[in-house]
GROMACS .gro file of N, CA and C in nm:
model
  279
    1MET      N    1   6.360   3.196  -0.508
    1MET     CA    2   6.344   3.276  -0.626
    1MET      C    3   6.316   3.419  -0.582
    2THR      N    4   6.380   3.513  -0.646
    2THR     CA    5   6.357   3.655  -0.619
    2THR      C    6   6.263   3.710  -0.724
    3THR      N    7   6.164   3.787  -0.683
    3THR     CA    8   6.073   3.848  -0.779
    3THR      C    9   6.089   3.999  -0.773
    4PHE      N   10   6.063   4.063  -0.883
    4PHE     CA   11   6.072   4.208  -0.894
    4PHE      C   12   5.944   4.261  -0.955
    5GLY      N   13   5.906   4.384  -0.923
    5GLY     CA   14   5.795   4.449  -0.990
    5GLY      C   15   5.835   4.484  -1.132
    6LEU      N   16   5.738   4.493  -1.220
    6LEU     CA   17   5.767   4.530  -1.358
    6LEU      C   18   5.776   4.681  -1.368
    7ASN      N   19   5.890   4.731  -1.337
    7ASN     CA   20   5.914   4.875  -1.333
    7ASN      C   21   6.032   4.911  -1.421
    8ARG      N   22   6.043   5.037  -1.458
    8ARG     CA   23   6.153   5.075  -1.546
    8ARG      C   24   6.282   5.098  -1.470
    9PHE      N   25   6.393   5.095  -1.542
    9PHE     CA   26   6.524   5.116  -1.483
    9PHE      C   27   6.540   5.260  -1.437
   10LYS      N   28   6.620   5.280  -1.335
   10LYS     CA   29   6.659   5.415  -1.295
   10LYS      C   30   6.805   5.439  -1.324
   11ARG      N   31   6.884   5.333  -1.335
   11ARG     CA   32   7.026   5.350  -1.363
   11ARG      C   33   7.079   5.225  -1.431
   12ILE      N   34   7.194   5.237  -1.488
   12ILE     CA   35   7.259   5.125  -1.555
   12ILE      C   36   7.374   5.078  -1.466
   13ILE      N   37   7.382   4.950  -1.441
   13ILE     CA   38   7.488   4.895  -1.358
   13ILE      C   39   7.615   4.876  -1.440
   14GLY      N   40   7.602   4.833  -1.561
   14GLY     CA   41   7.718   4.810  -1.647
   14GLY      C   42   7.670   4.770  -1.784
   15GLY      N   43   7.760   4.758  -1.875
   15GLY     CA   44   7.721   4.716  -2.009
   15GLY      C   45   7.829   4.749  -2.109
   16GLN      N   46   7.811   4.693  -2.225
   16GLN     CA   47   7.907   4.714  -2.332
   16GLN      C   48   7.857   4.828  -2.420
   17SER      N   49   7.944   4.918  -2.457
   17SER     CA   50   7.902   5.030  -2.541
   17SER      C   51   7.883   4.983  -2.685
   18VAL      N   52   7.797   5.053  -2.756
   18VAL     CA   53   7.769   5.023  -2.896
   18VAL      C   54   7.859   5.111  -2.980
   19PRO      N   55   7.934   5.052  -3.075
   19PRO     CA   56   8.022   5.133  -3.159
   19PRO      C   57   7.945   5.243  -3.233
   20ARG      N   58   8.007   5.357  -3.249
   20ARG     CA   59   7.945   5.470  -3.318
   20ARG      C   60   7.900   5.427  -3.457
   21GLY      N   61   7.781   5.468  -3.496
   21GLY     CA   62   7.727   5.436  -3.627
   21GLY      C   63   7.645   5.308  -3.631
   22LEU      N   64   7.652   5.226  -3.526
   22LEU     CA   65   7.575   5.102  -3.521
   22LEU      C   66   7.445   5.130  -3.448
   23ASN      N   67   7.334   5.092  -3.508
   23ASN     CA   68   7.203   5.111  -3.447
   23ASN      C   69   7.191   5.019  -3.326
   24ARG      N   70   7.183   5.074  -3.208
   24ARG     CA   71   7.180   4.993  -3.086
   24ARG      C   72   7.053   4.912  -3.070
   25PHE      N   73   6.948   4.939  -3.148
   25PHE     CA   74   6.824   4.864  -3.136
   25PHE      C   75   6.813   4.754  -3.241
   26LYS      N   76   6.907   4.745  -3.333
   26LYS     CA   77   6.900   4.644  -3.438
   26LYS      C   78   7.032   4.569  -3.444
   27ARG      N   79   7.062   4.493  -3.339
   27ARG     CA   80   7.189   4.422  -3.333
   27ARG      C   81   7.176   4.273  -3.360
   28ILE      N   82   7.058   4.225  -3.397
   28ILE     CA   83   7.043   4.084  -3.432
   28ILE      C   84   7.083   4.069  -3.578
   29ILE      N   85   7.180   3.983  -3.603
   29ILE     CA   86   7.232   3.964  -3.738
   29ILE      C   87   7.176   3.835  -3.795
   30GLY      N   88   7.119   3.843  -3.914
   30GLY     CA   89   7.066   3.724  -3.979
   30GLY      C   90   6.928   3.684  -3.932
   31GLY      N   91   6.864   3.765  -3.849
   31GLY     CA   92   6.730   3.734  -3.802
   31GLY      C   93   6.625   3.769  -3.906
   32GLN      N   94   6.503   3.728  -3.880
   32GLN     CA   95   6.394   3.761  -3.970
   32GLN      C   96   6.266   3.783  -3.890
   33SER      N   97   6.179   3.866  -3.943
   33SER     CA   98   6.050   3.892  -3.878
   33SER      C   99   5.960   3.770  -3.894
   34VAL      N  100   5.876   3.747  -3.795
   34VAL     CA  101   5.779   3.638  -3.801
   34VAL      C  102   5.643   3.693  -3.760
   35PRO      N  103   5.535   3.631  -3.806
   35PRO     CA  104   5.401   3.677  -3.767
   35PRO      C  105   5.378   3.658  -3.616
   36ARG      N  106   5.296   3.746  -3.559
   36ARG     CA  107   5.260   3.730  -3.418
   36ARG      C  108   5.200   3.593  -3.396
   37GLY      N  109   5.232   3.533  -3.283
   37GLY     CA  110   5.178   3.403  -3.249
   37GLY      C  111   5.262   3.285  -3.296
   38THR      N  112   5.365   3.311  -3.376
   38THR     CA  113   5.452   3.203  -3.423
   38THR      C  114   5.524   3.137  -3.306
   39TYR      N  115   5.568   3.216  -3.210
   39TYR     CA  116   5.635   3.166  -3.090
   39TYR      C  117   5.555   3.213  -2.969
   40PRO      N  118   5.447   3.143  -2.934
   40PRO     CA  119   5.356   3.192  -2.829
   40PRO      C  120   5.417   3.198  -2.690
   41TRP      N  121   5.530   3.136  -2.667
   41TRP     CA  122   5.596   3.140  -2.535
   41TRP      C  123   5.689   3.261  -2.521
   42ALA      N  124   5.713   3.332  -2.629
   42ALA     CA  125   5.805   3.447  -2.626
   42ALA      C  126   5.728   3.574  -2.589
   43ALA      N  127   5.784   3.651  -2.498
   43ALA     CA  128   5.722   3.777  -2.455
   43ALA      C  129   5.821   3.892  -2.476
   44SER      N  130   5.766   4.009  -2.497
   44SER     CA  131   5.846   4.131  -2.512
   44SER      C  132   5.813   4.224  -2.397
   45ILE      N  133   5.913   4.263  -2.320
   45ILE     CA  134   5.894   4.363  -2.214
   45ILE      C  135   5.924   4.497  -2.278
   46GLN      N  136   5.824   4.584  -2.276
   46GLN     CA  137   5.835   4.713  -2.343
   46GLN      C  138   5.808   4.825  -2.243
   47ALA      N  139   5.864   4.940  -2.271
   47ALA     CA  140   5.845   5.056  -2.183
   47ALA      C  141   5.771   5.165  -2.258
   48LYS      N  142   5.679   5.231  -2.189
   48LYS     CA  143   5.612   5.348  -2.247
   48LYS      C  144   5.710   5.464  -2.253
   49ARG      N  145   5.783   5.484  -2.145
   49ARG     CA  146   5.889   5.585  -2.138
   49ARG      C  147   6.006   5.519  -2.072
   50HIS      N  148   6.122   5.536  -2.127
   50HIS     CA  149   6.237   5.461  -2.077
   50HIS      C  150   6.359   5.552  -2.075
   51THR      N  151   6.428   5.556  -1.964
   51THR     CA  152   6.545   5.642  -1.953
   51THR      C  153   6.675   5.570  -1.988
   52LEU      N  154   6.668   5.438  -2.011
   52LEU     CA  155   6.789   5.363  -2.041
   52LEU      C  156   6.851   5.407  -2.173
   53TRP      N  157   6.769   5.429  -2.273
   53TRP     CA  158   6.818   5.477  -2.403
   53TRP      C  159   6.750   5.609  -2.433
   54SER      N  160   6.824   5.710  -2.457
   54SER     CA  161   6.768   5.845  -2.472
   54SER      C  162   6.703   5.869  -2.606
   55THR      N  163   6.710   5.775  -2.699
   55THR     CA  164   6.655   5.799  -2.832
   55THR      C  165   6.508   5.763  -2.844
   56LEU      N  166   6.446   5.718  -2.736
   56LEU     CA  167   6.306   5.678  -2.744
   56LEU      C  168   6.215   5.799  -2.750
   57VAL      N  169   6.106   5.783  -2.820
   57VAL     CA  170   6.007   5.890  -2.831
   57VAL      C  171   5.910   5.877  -2.713
   58THR      N  172   5.886   5.984  -2.642
   58THR     CA  173   5.796   5.982  -2.527
   58THR      C  174   5.658   5.935  -2.571
   59GLY      N  175   5.601   5.843  -2.497
   59GLY     CA  176   5.467   5.794  -2.527
   59GLY      C  177   5.465   5.670  -2.614
   60SER      N  178   5.574   5.635  -2.677
   60SER     CA  179   5.576   5.515  -2.760
   60SER      C  180   5.625   5.397  -2.678
   61GLU      N  181   5.585   5.277  -2.718
   61GLU     CA  182   5.635   5.158  -2.650
   61GLU      C  183   5.759   5.109  -2.724
   62GLN      N  184   5.860   5.072  -2.648
   62GLN     CA  185   5.986   5.026  -2.707
   62GLN      C  186   6.030   4.898  -2.637
   63HIS      N  187   6.058   4.795  -2.717
   63HIS     CA  188   6.109   4.669  -2.661
   63HIS      C  189   6.245   4.693  -2.598
   64TYR      N  190   6.268   4.640  -2.479
   64TYR     CA  191   6.402   4.647  -2.421
   64TYR      C  192   6.448   4.517  -2.359
   65CYS      N  193   6.361   4.419  -2.342
   65CYS     CA  194   6.404   4.289  -2.290
   65CYS      C  195   6.307   4.181  -2.337
   66GLY      N  196   6.360   4.063  -2.351
   66GLY     CA  197   6.277   3.948  -2.385
   66GLY      C  198   6.243   3.870  -2.260
   67ALA      N  199   6.144   3.784  -2.272
   67ALA     CA  200   6.103   3.699  -2.161
   67ALA      C  201   6.039   3.574  -2.220
   68ALA      N  202   6.017   3.474  -2.135
   68ALA     CA  203   5.953   3.351  -2.178
   68ALA      C  204   5.834   3.323  -2.088
   69LEU      N  205   5.723   3.283  -2.147
   69LEU     CA  206   5.603   3.247  -2.074
   69LEU      C  207   5.624   3.108  -2.014
   70ILE      N  208   5.610   3.096  -1.882
   70ILE     CA  209   5.629   2.966  -1.817
   70ILE      C  210   5.500   2.912  -1.755
   71LYS      N  211   5.400   2.997  -1.739
   71LYS     CA  212   5.265   2.962  -1.696
   71LYS      C  213   5.173   3.062  -1.764
   72PRO      N  214   5.043   3.040  -1.761
   72PRO     CA  215   4.953   3.134  -1.830
   72PRO      C  216   4.969   3.280  -1.788
   73ASP      N  217   5.008   3.305  -1.663
   73ASP     CA  218   5.023   3.444  -1.619
   73ASP      C  219   5.159   3.469  -1.553
   74TRP      N  220   5.261   3.392  -1.592
   74TRP     CA  221   5.398   3.408  -1.539
   74TRP      C  222   5.496   3.416  -1.654
   75ILE      N  223   5.592   3.508  -1.641
   75ILE     CA  224   5.703   3.513  -1.735
   75ILE      C  225   5.834   3.507  -1.657
   76ILE      N  226   5.941   3.467  -1.726
   76ILE     CA  227   6.074   3.468  -1.666
   76ILE      C  228   6.164   3.548  -1.760
   77THR      N  229   6.251   3.629  -1.702
   77THR     CA  230   6.341   3.713  -1.780
   77THR      C  231   6.473   3.725  -1.705
   78ALA      N  232   6.569   3.788  -1.766
   78ALA     CA  233   6.699   3.810  -1.703
   78ALA      C  234   6.685   3.912  -1.590
   79ALA      N  235   6.760   3.892  -1.482
   79ALA     CA  236   6.752   3.981  -1.366
   79ALA      C  237   6.784   4.125  -1.402
   80HIS      N  238   6.879   4.147  -1.493
   80HIS     CA  239   6.918   4.284  -1.525
   80HIS      C  240   6.805   4.360  -1.595
   81CYS      N  241   6.705   4.289  -1.646
   81CYS     CA  242   6.593   4.357  -1.713
   81CYS      C  243   6.507   4.436  -1.614
   82LEU      N  244   6.505   4.394  -1.490
   82LEU     CA  245   6.418   4.459  -1.392
   82LEU      C  246   6.492   4.507  -1.268
   83TYR      N  247   6.623   4.495  -1.266
   83TYR     CA  248   6.701   4.533  -1.149
   83TYR      C  249   6.691   4.683  -1.122
   84ASP      N  250   6.675   4.719  -0.997
   84ASP     CA  251   6.673   4.859  -0.953
   84ASP      C  252   6.567   4.941  -1.025
   85SER      N  253   6.449   4.883  -1.040
   85SER     CA  254   6.342   4.955  -1.109
   85SER      C  255   6.267   5.045  -1.012
   86GLY      N  256   6.189   5.138  -1.069
   86GLY     CA  257   6.124   5.234  -0.983
   86GLY      C  258   5.984   5.276  -1.021
   87GLU      N  259   5.947   5.274  -1.146
   87GLU     CA  260   5.815   5.322  -1.186
   87GLU      C  261   5.743   5.217  -1.268
   88ASP      N  262   5.610   5.210  -1.252
   88ASP     CA  263   5.529   5.112  -1.325
   88ASP      C  264   5.491   5.166  -1.462
   89ASP      N  265   5.569   5.137  -1.562
   89ASP     CA  266   5.530   5.178  -1.697
   89ASP      C  267   5.573   5.076  -1.802
   90GLU      N  268   5.581   4.948  -1.763
   90GLU     CA  269   5.614   4.843  -1.857
   90GLU      C  270   5.489   4.783  -1.917
   91ILE      N  271   5.504   4.730  -2.035
   91ILE     CA  272   5.399   4.657  -2.104
   91ILE      C  273   5.460   4.523  -2.143
   92ILE      N  274   5.389   4.415  -2.121
   92ILE     CA  275   5.438   4.284  -2.163
   92ILE      C  276   5.345   4.234  -2.272
   93ARG      N  277   5.405   4.198  -2.385
   93ARG     CA  278   5.326   4.149  -2.499
   93ARG      C  279   5.373   4.013  -2.539
   0.00000   0.00000   0.00000
């Protein structure tokens, strides 16, 4: 198993572009909000400052990847969420 520090991205390796006019942060269709604690195994990796998307407000936390709690102090997430990271400014909730 490869482990990575919880650091922010410095570059993008690849990805699909978001069509003009579509909000890139609200792409879940048919979803609904749930109260905190409804899915206690679900975690949100958030950044205080993030260079991946330029529309973030400096100083605010913004969700950019999901994760799953697999032990009381361990989470698992997709490799691209932490690949080529460089600075410690993530928050996991």
